[in-house]
PDB file of C-alpha atoms and ligand atoms in Angstrom:
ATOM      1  CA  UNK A  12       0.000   0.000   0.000  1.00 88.00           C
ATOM      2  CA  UNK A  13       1.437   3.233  -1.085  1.00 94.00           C
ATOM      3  CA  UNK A  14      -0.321   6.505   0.428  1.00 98.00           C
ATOM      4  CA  UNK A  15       0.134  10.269  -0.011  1.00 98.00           C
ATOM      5  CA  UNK A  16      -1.180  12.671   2.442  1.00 98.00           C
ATOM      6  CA  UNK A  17      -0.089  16.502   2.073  1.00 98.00           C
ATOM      7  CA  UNK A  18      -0.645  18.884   5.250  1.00 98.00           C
ATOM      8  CA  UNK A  19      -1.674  22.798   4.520  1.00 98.00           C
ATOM      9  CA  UNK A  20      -2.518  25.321   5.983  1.00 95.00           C
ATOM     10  CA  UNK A  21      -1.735  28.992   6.241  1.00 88.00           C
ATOM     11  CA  UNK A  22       1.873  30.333   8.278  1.00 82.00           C
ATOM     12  CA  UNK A  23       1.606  29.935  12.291  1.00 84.00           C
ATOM     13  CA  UNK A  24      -1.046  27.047  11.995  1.00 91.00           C
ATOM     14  CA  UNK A  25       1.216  24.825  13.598  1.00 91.00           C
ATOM     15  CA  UNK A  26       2.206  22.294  10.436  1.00 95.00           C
ATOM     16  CA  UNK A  27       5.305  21.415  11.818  1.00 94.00           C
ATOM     17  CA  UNK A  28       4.166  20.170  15.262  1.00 96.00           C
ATOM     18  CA  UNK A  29       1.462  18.808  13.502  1.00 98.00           C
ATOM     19  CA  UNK A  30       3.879  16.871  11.064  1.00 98.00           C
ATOM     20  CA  UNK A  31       6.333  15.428  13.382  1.00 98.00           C
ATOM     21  CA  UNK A  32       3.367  14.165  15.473  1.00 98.00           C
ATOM     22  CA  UNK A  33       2.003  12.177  12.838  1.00 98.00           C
ATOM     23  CA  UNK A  34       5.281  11.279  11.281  1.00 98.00           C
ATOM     24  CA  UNK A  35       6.008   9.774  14.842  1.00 98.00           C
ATOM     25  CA  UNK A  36       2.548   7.780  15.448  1.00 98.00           C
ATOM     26  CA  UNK A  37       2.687   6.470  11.836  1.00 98.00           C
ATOM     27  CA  UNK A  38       6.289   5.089  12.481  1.00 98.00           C
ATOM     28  CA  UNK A  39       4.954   3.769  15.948  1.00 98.00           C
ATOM     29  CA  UNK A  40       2.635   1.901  14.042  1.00 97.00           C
ATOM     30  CA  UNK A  41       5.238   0.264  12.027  1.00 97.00           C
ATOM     31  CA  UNK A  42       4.480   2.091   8.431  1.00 97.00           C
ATOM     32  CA  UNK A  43       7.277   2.606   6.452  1.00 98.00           C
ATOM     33  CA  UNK A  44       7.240   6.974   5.712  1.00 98.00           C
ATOM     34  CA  UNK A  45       9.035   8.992   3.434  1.00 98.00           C
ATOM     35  CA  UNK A  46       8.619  13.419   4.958  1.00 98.00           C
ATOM     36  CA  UNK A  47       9.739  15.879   2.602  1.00 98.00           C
ATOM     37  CA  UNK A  48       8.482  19.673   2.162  1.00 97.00           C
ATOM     38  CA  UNK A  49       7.610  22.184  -0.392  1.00 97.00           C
ATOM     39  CA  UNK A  50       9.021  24.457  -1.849  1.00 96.00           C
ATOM     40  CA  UNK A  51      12.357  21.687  -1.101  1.00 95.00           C
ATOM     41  CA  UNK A  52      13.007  18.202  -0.693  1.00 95.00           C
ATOM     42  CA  UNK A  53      16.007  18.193  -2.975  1.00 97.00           C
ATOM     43  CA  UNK A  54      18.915  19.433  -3.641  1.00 98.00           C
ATOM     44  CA  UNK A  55      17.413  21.782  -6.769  1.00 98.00           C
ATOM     45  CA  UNK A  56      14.442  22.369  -5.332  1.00 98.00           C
ATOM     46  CA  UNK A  57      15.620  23.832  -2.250  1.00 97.00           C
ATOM     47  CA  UNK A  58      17.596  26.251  -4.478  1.00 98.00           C
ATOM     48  CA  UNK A  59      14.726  27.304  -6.303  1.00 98.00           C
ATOM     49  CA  UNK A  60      12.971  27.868  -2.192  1.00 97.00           C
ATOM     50  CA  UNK A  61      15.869  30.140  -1.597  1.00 97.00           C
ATOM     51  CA  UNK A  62      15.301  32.091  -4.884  1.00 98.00           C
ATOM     52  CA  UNK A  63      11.585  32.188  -4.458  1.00 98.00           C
ATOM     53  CA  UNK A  64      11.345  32.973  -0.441  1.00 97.00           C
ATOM     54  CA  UNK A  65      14.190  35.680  -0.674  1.00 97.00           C
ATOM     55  CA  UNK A  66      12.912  38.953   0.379  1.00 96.00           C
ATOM     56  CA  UNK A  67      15.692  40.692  -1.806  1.00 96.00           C
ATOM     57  CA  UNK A  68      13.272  38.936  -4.944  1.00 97.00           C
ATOM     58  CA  UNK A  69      10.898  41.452  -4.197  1.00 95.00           C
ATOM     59  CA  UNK A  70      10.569  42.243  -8.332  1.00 97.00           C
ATOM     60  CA  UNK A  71       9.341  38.302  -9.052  1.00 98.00           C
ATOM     61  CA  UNK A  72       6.744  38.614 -11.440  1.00 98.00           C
ATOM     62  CA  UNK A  73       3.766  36.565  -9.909  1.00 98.00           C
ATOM     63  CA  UNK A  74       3.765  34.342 -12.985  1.00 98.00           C
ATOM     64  CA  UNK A  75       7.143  33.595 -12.312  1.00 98.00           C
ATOM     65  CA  UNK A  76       6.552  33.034  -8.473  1.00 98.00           C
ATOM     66  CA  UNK A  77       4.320  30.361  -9.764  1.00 98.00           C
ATOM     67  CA  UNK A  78       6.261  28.446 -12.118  1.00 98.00           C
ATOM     68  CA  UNK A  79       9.367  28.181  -9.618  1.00 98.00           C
ATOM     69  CA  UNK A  80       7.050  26.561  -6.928  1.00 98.00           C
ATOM     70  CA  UNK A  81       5.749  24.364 -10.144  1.00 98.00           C
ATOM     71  CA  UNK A  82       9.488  23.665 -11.229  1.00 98.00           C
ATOM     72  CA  UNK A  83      10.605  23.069  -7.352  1.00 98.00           C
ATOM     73  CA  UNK A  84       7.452  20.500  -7.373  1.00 98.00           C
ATOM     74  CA  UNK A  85       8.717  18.919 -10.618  1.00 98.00           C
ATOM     75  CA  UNK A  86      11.895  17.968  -9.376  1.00 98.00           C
ATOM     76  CA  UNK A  87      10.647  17.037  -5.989  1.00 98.00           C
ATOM     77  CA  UNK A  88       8.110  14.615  -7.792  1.00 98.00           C
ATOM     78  CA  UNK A  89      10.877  12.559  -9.682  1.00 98.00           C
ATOM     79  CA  UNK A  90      13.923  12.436  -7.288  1.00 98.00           C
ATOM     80  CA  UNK A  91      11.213  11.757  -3.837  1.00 98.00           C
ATOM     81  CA  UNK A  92       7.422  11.512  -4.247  1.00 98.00           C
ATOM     82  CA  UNK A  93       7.441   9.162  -7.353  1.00 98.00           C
ATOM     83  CA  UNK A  94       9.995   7.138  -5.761  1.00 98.00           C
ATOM     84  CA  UNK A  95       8.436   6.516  -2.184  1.00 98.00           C
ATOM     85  CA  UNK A  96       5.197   6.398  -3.907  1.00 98.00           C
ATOM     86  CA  UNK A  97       6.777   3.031  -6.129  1.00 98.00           C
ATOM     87  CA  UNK A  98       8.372   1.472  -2.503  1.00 97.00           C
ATOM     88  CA  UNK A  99       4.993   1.621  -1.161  1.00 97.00           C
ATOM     89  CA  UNK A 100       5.932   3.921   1.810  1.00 98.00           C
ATOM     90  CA  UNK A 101       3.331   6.929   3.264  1.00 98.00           C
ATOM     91  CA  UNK A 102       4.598   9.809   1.723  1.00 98.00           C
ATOM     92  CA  UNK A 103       3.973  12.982   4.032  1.00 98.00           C
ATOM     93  CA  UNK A 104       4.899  16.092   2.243  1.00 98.00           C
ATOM     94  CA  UNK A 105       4.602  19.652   4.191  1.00 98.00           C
ATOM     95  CA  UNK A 106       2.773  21.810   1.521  1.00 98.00           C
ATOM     96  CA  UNK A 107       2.325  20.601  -2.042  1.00 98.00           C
ATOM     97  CA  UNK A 108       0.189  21.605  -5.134  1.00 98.00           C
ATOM     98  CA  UNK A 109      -2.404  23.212  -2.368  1.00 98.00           C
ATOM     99  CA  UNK A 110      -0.461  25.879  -1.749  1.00 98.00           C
ATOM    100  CA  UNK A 111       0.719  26.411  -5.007  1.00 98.00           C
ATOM    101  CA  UNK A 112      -3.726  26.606  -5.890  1.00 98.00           C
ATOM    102  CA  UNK A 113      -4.203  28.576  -2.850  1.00 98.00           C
ATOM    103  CA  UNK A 114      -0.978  31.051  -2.567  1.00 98.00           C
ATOM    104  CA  UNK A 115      -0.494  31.445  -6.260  1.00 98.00           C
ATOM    105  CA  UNK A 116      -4.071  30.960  -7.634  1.00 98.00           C
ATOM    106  CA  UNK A 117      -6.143  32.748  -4.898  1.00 98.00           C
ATOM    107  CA  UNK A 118      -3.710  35.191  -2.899  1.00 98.00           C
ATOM    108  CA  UNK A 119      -1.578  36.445  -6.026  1.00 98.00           C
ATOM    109  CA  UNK A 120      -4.740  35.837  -7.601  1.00 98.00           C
ATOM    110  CA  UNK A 121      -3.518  34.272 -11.094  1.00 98.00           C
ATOM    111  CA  UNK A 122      -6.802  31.675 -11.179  1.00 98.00           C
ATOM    112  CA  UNK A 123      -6.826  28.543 -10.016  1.00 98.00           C
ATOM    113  CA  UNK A 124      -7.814  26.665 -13.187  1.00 98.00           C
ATOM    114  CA  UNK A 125      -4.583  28.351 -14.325  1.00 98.00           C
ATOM    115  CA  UNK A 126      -1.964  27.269 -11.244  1.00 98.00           C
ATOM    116  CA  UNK A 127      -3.616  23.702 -11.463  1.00 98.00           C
ATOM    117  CA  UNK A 128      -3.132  23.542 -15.217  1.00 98.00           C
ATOM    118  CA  UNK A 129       0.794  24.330 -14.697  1.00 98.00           C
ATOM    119  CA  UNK A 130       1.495  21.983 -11.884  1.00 98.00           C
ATOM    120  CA  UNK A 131      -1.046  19.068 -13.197  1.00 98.00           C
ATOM    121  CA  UNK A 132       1.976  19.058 -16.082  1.00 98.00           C
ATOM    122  CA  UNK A 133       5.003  19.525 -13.677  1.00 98.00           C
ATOM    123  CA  UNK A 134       3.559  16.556 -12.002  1.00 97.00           C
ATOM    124  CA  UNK A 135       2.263  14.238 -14.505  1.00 97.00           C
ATOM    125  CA  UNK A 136      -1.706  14.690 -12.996  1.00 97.00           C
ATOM    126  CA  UNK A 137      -0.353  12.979  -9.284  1.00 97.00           C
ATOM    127  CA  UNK A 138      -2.751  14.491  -6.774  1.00 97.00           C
ATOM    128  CA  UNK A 139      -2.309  13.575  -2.801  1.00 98.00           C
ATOM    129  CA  UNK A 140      -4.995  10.560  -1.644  1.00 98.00           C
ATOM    130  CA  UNK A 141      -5.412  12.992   1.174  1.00 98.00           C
ATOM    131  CA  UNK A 142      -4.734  16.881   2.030  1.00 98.00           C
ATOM    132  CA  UNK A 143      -5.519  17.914   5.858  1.00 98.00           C
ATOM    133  CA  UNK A 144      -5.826  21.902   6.201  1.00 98.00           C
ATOM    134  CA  UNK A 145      -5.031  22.761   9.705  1.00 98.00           C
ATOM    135  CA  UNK A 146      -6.863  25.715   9.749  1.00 97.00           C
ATOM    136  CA  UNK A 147      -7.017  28.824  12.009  1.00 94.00           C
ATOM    137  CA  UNK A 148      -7.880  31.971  10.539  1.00 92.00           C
ATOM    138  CA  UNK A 149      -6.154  35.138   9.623  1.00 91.00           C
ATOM    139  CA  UNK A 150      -6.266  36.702  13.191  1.00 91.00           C
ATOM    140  CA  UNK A 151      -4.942  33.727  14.899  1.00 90.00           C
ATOM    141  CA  UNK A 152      -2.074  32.879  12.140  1.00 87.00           C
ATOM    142  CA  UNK A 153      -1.159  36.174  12.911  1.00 84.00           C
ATOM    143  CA  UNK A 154      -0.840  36.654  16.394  1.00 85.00           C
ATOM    144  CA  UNK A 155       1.192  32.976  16.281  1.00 85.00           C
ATOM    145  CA  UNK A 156       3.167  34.445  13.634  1.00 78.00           C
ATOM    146  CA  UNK A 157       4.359  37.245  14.881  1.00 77.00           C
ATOM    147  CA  UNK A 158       5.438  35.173  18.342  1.00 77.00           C
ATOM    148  CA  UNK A 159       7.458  32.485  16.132  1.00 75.00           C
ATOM    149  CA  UNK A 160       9.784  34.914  14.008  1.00 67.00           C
ATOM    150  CA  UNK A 161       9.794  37.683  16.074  1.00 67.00           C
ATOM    151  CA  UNK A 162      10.270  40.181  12.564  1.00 68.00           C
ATOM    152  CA  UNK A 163      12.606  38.046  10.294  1.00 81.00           C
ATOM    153  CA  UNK A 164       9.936  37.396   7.616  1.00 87.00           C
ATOM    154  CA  UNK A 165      10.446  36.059   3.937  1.00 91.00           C
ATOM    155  CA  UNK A 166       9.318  37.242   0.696  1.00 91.00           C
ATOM    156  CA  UNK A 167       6.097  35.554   1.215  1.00 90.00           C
ATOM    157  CA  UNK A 168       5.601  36.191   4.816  1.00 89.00           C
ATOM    158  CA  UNK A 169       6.164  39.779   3.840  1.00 88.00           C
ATOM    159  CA  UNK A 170       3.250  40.154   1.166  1.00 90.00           C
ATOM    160  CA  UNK A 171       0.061  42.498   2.224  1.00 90.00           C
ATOM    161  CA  UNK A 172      -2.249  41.588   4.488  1.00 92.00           C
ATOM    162  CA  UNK A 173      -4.629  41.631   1.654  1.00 95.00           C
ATOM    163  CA  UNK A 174      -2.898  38.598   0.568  1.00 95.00           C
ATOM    164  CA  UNK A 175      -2.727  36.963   3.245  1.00 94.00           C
ATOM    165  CA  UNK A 176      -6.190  36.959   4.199  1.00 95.00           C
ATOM    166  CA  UNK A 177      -7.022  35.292   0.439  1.00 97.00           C
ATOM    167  CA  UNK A 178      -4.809  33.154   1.154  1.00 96.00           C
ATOM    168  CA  UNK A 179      -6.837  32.096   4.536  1.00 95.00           C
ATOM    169  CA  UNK A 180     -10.451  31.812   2.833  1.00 96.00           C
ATOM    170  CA  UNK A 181      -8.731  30.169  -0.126  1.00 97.00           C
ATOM    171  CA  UNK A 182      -8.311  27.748   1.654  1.00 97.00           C
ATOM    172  CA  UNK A 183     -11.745  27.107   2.859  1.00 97.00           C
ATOM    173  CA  UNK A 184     -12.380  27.612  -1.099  1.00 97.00           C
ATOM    174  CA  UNK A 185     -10.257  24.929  -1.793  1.00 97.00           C
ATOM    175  CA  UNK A 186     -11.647  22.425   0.770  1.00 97.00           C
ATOM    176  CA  UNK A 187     -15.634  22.882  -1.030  1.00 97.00           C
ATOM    177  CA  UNK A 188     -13.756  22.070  -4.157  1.00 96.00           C
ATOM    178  CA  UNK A 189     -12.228  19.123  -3.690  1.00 96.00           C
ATOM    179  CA  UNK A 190     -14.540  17.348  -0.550  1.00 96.00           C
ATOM    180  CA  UNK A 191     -13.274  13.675  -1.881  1.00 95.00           C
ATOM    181  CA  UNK A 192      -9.544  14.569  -1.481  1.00 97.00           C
ATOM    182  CA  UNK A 193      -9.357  18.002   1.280  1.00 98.00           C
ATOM    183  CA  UNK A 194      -9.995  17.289   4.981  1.00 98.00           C
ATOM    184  CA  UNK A 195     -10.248  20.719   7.093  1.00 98.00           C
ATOM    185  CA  UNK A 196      -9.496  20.393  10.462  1.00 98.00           C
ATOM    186  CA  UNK A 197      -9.878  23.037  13.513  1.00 97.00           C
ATOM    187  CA  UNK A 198      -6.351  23.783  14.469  1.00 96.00           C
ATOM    188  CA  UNK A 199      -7.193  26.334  17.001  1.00 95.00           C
ATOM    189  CA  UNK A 200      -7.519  23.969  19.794  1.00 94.00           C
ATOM    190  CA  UNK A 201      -4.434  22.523  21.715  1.00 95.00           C
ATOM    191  CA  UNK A 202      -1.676  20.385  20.209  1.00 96.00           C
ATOM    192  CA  UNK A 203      -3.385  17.204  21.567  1.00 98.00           C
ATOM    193  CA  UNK A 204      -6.690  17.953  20.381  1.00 98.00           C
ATOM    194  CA  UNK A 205      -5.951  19.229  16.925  1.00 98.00           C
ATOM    195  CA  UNK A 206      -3.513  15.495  16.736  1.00 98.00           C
ATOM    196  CA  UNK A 207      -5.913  13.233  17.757  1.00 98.00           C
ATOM    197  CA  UNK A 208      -8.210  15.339  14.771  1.00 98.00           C
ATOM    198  CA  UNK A 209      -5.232  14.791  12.517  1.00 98.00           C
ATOM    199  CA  UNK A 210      -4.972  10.894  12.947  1.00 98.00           C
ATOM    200  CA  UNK A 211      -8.828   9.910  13.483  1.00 98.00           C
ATOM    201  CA  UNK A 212      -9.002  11.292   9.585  1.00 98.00           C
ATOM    202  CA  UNK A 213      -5.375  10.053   8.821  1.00 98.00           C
ATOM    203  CA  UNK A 214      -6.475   6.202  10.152  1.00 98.00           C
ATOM    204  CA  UNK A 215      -9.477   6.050   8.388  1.00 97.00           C
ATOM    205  CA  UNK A 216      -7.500   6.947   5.285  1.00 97.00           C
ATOM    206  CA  UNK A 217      -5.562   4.098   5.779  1.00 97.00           C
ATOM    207  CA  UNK A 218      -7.998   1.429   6.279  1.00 96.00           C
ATOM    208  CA  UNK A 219      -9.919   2.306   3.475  1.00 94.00           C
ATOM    209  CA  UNK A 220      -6.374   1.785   1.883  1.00 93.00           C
ATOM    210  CA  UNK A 221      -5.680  -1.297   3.322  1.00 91.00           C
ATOM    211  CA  UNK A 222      -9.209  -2.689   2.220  1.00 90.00           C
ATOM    212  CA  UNK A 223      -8.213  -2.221  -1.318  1.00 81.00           C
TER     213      UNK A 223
HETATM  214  P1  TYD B  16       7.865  27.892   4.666  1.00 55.61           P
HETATM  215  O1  TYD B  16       8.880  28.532   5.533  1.00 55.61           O
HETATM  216  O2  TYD B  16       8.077  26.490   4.234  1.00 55.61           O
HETATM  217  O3  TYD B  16       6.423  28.088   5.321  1.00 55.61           O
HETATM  218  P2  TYD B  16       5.661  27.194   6.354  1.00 55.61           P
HETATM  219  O4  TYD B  16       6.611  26.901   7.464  1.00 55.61           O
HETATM  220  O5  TYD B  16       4.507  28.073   6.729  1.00 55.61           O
HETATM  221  O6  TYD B  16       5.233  25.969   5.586  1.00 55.61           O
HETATM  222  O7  TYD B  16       7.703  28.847   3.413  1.00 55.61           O
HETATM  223  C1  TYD B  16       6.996  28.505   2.339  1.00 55.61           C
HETATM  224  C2  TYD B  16       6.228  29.718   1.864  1.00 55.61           C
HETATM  225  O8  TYD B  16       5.951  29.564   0.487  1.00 55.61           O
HETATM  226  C3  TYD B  16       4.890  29.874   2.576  1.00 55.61           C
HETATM  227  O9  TYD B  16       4.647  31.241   2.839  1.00 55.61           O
HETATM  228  C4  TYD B  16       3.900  29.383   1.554  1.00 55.61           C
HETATM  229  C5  TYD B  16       4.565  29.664   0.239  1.00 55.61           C
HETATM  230  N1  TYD B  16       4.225  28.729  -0.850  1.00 55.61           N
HETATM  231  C6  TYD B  16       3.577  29.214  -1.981  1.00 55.61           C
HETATM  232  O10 TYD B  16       3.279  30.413  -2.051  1.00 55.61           O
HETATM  233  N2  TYD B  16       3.288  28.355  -2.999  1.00 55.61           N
HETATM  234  C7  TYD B  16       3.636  27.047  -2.959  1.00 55.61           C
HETATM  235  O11 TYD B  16       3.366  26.289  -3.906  1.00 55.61           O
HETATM  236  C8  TYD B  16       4.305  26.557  -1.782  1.00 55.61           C
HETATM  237  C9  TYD B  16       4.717  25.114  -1.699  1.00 55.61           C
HETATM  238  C10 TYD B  16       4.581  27.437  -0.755  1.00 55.61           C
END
């Protein structure tokens, strides 16, 4: 059984914690998982993060914003997703094509038939079996935000508020659009609550998996 779950969600929703957590029960439980993130995961790709996320890139053209996350996703599809997908691992990547639908298409506000077209090509049509959105909402993210990097912000982090807050309801637009594939989940409560959300929808995933 190969599986792969993506985790989204806009900056100070608490991904990371969120991430390790599951990483950790899922290896607990004896599953064999590849973790990578986006924009990253390889040795390109994490060039083409520093290029996009550099606040001295302040000139990027949106269009080419979006075709360096697509090209970062390309290359992070055939050197790790592809082949973790073919061992049969879990694949857990931090951000993918979501983001990319949701930063690109809704906040920079380029379409998202338009972003989904671009990456559906960089990565030959491979959607995630699952994507959870921690979600929080723009006053929240914010408030965490500020606490975690205390005023060292990158390109993205740096973009108008106006942005941001598309960026927020995208992603509420995003899970109505996809309801077979996007899982919200309330990630305003504590860690522990917002985990055991994470892995009731995570486990079920997996059985129906395992039943195929
Ligand atoms: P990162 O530090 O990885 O953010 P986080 O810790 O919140 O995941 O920075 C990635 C930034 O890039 C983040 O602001 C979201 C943005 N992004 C896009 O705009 N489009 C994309 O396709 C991806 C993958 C990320």
């Amino acid at each position: 059984m190969s599986l792969f779950i993506s985790m989204e969600g806009s900056d100070g929703c608490g991904k990371t914690t969120q991430m390790n957590l599951l990483e950790q029960t899922l290896r607990e439980k004896g599953y064999s998982v590849t973790r990578s993130r986006e924009p990253g995961g390889t040795p390109i790709a994490e060039k083409i993060r520093e290029l996009v996320l550099d606040p001295e890139n302040a000139a990027m053209d949106e269009r080419a914003e979006a075709l360096l996350y697509a090209a970062s996703r390309a290359q992070h599809y055939k050197e790790v997703i592809r082949p973790a997908l073919d061992r049969g691992d879990i694949m857990l990547c931090d951000r993918f094509v979501d983001s990319s639908l949701v930063y690109q298409g809704i906040g920079r506000e380029l379409g998202v038939p338009q972003v989904a077209a671009v990456n559906e090509w960089a990565i030959r049509g491979l959607m995630p079996d699952l994507t959870l959105i921690l979600y929080i909402g723009y006053e929240e993210g914010l408030r965490r935000k500020n606490r975690q990097t205390a005023g060292h912000l990158d390109r993205l982090e740096q973009a108008s508020e106006a942005f941001h807050r598309r960026v927020n309801e995208g992603y509420l637009t995003l899970a109505e659009m996809y309801p077979d594939r996007v899982r919200l989940i309330d990630a305003t409560g504590d860690i522990e609550t917002v985990r055991e959300a994470v892995w009731r929808v995570v486990e079920e995933k997996i059985k129906a998996a395992e039943r195929k």
